[in-house]
XYZ file of C-alpha atoms in Angstrom:
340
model
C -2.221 133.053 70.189
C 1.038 130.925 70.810
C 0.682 128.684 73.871
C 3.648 129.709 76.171
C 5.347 127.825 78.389
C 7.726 130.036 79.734
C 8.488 133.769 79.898
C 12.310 134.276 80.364
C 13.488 132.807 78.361
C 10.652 132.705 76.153
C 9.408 128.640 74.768
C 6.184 129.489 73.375
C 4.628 127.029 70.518
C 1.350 127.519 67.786
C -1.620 126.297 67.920
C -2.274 123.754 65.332
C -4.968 126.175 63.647
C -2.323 128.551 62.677
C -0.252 126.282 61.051
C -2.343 126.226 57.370
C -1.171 125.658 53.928
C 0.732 129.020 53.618
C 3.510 129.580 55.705
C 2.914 130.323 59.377
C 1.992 133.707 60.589
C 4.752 135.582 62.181
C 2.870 136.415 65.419
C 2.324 132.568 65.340
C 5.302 131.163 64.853
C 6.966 129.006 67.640
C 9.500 130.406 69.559
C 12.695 128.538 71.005
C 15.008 129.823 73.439
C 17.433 128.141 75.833
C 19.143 131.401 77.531
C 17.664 134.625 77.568
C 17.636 137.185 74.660
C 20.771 138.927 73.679
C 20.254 142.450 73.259
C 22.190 143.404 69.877
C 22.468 146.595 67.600
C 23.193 145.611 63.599
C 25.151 149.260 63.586
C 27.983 147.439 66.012
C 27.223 143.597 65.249
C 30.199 141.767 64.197
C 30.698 138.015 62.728
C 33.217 136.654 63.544
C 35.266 133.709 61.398
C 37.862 132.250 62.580
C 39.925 129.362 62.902
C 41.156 127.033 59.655
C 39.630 129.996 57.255
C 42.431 130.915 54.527
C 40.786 134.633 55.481
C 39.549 134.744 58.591
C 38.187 137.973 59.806
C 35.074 139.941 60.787
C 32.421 140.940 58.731
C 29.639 143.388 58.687
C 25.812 143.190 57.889
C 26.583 145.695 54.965
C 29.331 143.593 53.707
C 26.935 140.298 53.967
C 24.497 142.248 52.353
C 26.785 142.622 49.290
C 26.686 138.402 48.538
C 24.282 137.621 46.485
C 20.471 137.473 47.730
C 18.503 134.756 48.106
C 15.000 133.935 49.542
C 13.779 130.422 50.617
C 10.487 129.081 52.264
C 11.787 126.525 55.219
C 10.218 124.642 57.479
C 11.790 124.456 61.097
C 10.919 121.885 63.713
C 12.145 121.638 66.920
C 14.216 118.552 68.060
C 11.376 118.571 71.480
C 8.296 118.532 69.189
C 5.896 115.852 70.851
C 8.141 115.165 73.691
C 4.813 115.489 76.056
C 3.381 112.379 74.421
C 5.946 109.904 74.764
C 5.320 107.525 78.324
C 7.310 108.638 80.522
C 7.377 112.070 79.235
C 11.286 113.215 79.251
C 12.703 116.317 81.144
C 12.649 119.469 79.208
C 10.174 122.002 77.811
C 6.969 120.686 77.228
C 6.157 120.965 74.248
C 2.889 119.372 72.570
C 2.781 119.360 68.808
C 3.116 123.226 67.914
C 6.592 123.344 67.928
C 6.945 124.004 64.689
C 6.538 126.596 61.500
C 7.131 127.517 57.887
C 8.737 131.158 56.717
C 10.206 132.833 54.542
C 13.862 133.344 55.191
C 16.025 136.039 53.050
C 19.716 136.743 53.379
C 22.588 134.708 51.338
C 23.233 131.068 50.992
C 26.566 130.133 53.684
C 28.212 128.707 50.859
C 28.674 132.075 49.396
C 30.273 133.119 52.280
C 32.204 130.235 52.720
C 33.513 130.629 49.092
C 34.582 134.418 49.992
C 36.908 133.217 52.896
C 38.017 129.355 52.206
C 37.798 127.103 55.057
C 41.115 124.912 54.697
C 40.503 121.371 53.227
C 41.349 120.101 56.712
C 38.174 121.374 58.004
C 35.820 118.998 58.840
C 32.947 120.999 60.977
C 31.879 124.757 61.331
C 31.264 125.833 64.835
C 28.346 128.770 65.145
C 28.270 130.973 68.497
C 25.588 133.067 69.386
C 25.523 135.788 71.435
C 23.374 134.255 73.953
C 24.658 132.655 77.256
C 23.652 130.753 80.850
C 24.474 128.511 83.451
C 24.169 124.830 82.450
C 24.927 121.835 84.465
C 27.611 120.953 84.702
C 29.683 122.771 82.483
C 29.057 126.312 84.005
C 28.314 129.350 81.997
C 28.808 128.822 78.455
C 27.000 130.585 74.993
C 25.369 128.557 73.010
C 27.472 127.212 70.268
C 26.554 123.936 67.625
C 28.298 122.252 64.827
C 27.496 121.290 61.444
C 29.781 118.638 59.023
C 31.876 120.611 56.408
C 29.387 118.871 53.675
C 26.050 120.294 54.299
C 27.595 123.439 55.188
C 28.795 124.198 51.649
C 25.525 122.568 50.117
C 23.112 124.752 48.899
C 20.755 124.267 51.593
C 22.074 126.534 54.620
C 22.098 129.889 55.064
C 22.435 133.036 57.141
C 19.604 134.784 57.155
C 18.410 138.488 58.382
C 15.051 138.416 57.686
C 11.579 136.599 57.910
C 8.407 136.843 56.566
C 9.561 140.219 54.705
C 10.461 141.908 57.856
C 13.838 141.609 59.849
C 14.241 139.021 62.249
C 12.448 140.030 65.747
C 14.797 139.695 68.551
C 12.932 136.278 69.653
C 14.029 134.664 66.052
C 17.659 135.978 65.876
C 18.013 139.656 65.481
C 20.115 140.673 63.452
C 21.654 137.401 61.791
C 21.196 133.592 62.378
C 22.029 130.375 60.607
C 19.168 128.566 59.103
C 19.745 124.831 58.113
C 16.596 123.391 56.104
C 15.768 119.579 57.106
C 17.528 120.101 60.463
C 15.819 120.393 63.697
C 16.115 123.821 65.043
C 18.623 123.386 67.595
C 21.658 123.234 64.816
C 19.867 126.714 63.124
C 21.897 129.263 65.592
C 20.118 132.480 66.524
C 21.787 135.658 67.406
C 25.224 134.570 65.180
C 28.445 136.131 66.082
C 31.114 133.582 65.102
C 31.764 131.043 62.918
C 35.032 128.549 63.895
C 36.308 126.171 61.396
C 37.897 123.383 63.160
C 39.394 119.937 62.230
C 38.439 117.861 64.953
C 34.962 116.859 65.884
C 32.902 119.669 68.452
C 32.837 118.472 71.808
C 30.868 121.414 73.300
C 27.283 120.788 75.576
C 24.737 121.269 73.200
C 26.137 118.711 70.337
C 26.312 116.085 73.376
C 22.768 117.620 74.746
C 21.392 116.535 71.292
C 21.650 112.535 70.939
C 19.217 109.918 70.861
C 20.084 107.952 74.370
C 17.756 104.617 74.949
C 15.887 104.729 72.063
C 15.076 101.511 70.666
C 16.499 100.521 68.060
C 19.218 103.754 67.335
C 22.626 103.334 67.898
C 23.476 104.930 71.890
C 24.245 108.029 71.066
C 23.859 108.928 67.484
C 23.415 112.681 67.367
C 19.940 113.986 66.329
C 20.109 114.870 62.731
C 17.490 115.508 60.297
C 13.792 116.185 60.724
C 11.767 112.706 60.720
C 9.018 112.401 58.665
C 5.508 113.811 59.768
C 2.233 115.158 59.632
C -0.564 116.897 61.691
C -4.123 117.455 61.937
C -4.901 121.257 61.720
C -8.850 121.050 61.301
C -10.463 119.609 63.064
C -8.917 120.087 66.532
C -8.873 116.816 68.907
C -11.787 116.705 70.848
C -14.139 118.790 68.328
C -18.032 118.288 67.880
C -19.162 118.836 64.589
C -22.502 118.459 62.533
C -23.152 114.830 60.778
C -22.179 115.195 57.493
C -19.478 115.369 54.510
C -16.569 117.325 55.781
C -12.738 118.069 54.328
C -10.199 117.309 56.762
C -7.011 119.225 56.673
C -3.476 119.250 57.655
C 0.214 119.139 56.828
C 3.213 117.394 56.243
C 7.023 117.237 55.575
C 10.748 115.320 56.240
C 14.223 115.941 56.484
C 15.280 112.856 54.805
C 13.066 113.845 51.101
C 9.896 114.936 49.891
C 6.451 113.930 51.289
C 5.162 110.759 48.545
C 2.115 109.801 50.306
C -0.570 110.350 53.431
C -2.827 108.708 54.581
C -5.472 108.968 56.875
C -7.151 106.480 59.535
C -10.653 106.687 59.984
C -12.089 103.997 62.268
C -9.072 101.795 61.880
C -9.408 102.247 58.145
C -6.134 103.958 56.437
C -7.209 105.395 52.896
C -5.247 107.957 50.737
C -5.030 111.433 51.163
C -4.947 114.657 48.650
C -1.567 116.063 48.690
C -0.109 119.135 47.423
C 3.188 120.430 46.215
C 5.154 122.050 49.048
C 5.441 126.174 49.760
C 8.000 127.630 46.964
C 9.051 123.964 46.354
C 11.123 123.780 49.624
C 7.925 124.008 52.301
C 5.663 121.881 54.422
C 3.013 120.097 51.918
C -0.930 120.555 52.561
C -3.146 117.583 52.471
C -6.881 117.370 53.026
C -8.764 114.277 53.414
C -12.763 114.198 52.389
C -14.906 112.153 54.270
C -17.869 111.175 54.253
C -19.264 109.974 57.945
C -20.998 106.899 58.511
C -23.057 108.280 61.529
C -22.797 110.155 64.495
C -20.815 109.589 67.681
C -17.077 109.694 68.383
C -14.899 108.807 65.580
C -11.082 108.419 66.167
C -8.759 109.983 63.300
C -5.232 109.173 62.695
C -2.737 110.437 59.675
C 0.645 109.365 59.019
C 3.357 110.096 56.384
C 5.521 108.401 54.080
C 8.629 110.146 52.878
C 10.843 109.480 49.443
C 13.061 107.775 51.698
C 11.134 105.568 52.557
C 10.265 106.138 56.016
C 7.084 106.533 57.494
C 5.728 107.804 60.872
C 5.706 104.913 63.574
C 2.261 104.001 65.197
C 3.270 105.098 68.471
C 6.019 106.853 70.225
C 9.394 105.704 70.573
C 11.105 107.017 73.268
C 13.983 108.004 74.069
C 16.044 110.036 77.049
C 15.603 113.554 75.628
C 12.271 113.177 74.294
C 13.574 113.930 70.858
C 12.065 113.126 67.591
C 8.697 111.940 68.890
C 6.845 111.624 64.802
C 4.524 108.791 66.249
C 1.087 109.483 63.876
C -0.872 112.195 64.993
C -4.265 110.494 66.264
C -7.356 112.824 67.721
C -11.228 112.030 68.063
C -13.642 114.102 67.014
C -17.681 113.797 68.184
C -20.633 114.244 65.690
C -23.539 115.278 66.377
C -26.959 112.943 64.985
């Protein structure tokens, strides 16, 4: 079951077993949540676009439903993931490494929308409100609203989805409607959409200024958390596992916001050697890898795997921190005892 860390509004993450090749099991997947959960009935829903849109108006889910379909495996990582293993470990939920899952999304690509109601050419960001709301400090009550650059919004990439895993979205992941923008931390992928604002200026609001990398050496002060960095877990064996003397497969995954997974590599006993990697979910997913290895004797063994990305980056040895404890992809080390 999830490991939850708080009830109302619900943070809840997976355990690392759950997250397997395929794409995560719905009753698994993490769950994010910074005010509590809007209460919404698709019969009544609106969205809302307004602003510098040549048509701006309101749409319903039956006219959405009327753009062409589309379905797309995506992985979604929250901007906390990790935070609990960075020295001092920041404010804010704490999450270990389970923030995180791969689904199925269906509903229609937001450039299809876009295209249906022209954003003027002075647009240079689209603003998405939710229907959720709360107190913050110190701005007061406010809903919870995030930008994105008028580029990747009419990429192909985004979209506003209305379902999951072949079922509609629960009310924890965005009943009826919510934005869904693949390589980006979850924080810009707005749950519970209502509104859409095209605007010329750069968004000002809390959560765009919540989300920057503050003291973190060796980033600009300041620069807004963007896309996913590169990484990869363990999900068998667990840290802290005993387990029989003899040839075993290691497993795990992998991905990036930045480009496709190239290479992983796994650490045993200070040794990094290559591992087996396969071709992400639906071509858009998390990759699998699986390591087999061949033990040298019993006792405790340390384990480490890392990523490289087509961008070149790869995961840092350690953590880097930073204010928010955001994009902690330090490698994923754990130690596993076996048995003579």
């Amino acid at each position: 079951m999830p490991i939850q860390h708080t009830l109302e509004p619900p943070n809840a993450e997976t355990d690392l077993a759950a997250l397997g090749p395929d794409v995560t099991p719905l009753d698994q997947f993490y769950t994010r949540c910074n005010f509590p959960i809007p209460r919404l009935h698709s019969t009544t829903w609106r969205l809302q676009l307004s602003g510098a849109f040549n048509l701006p108006r309101a749409w319903t889910m039956d006219e959405l439903r009327d753009l062409p379909y589309v379905e797309r495996t995506i992985t979604m990582e929250c901007a906390g993931n990790g935070r609990t293993l960075m020295t001092p470990v920041p404010p804010g939920t704490p999450w270990k490494l389970g923030a995180v899952g791969t689904a199925r999304f269906g509903g229609i690509r937001l450039t299809d929308l876009l295209a249906a109601t022209g954003p003027k050419s002075t647009t240079t960001e689209l603003v998405f409100g939710g229907a959720d709301h709360g107190e913050v400090e110190p701005d007061g009550e406010i809903p919870y609203e995030f930008n994105l650059d008028a580029t990747t919004a009419r990429s192909d990439g985004p979209m506003l989805a209305w379902s999951m895993g072949g079922s509609p979205l629960s009310p924890e992941h965005g009943f009826p409607l919510r934005l869904v923008v693949p390589g980006h931390y979850g924080m810009r992928s707005v749950k519970w959409l209502t509104r859409i604002n095209a605007v010329d200026e750069p968004f000002a609001g809390h959560f765009p200024r919540k989300y920057r990398y503050r003291g973190e050496r060796g980033v600009p002060e300041g620069t807004p958390v963007g896309p996913i960095r590169v990484r990869s877990l363990f999900t068998s064996p667990s840290d802290g596992a005993r387990m029989a003397t003899e040839p075993t497969t290691l497993h795990g995954i992998a991905w990036s916001g930045s480009g496709a997974v190239q290479r992983v590599e796994v650490m045993v006993d200070g040794q990094w050697m290559p591992a087996q990697i396969g071709d992400p979910i639906d071509g858009t997913g998390h990759v699998a890898w699986t390591f087999d290895w061949i033990p040298r004797g019993a006792g405790t063994h340390d384990l480490a795997v890392r990523a490289t990305d087509s961008a070149g980056h790869r995961q840092p040895e350690s953590s880097i921190w930073n204010e928010g404890g955001y994009g902690n992809n330090a490698v994923h080390r754990i130690s596993v005892t076996l048995d003579g």
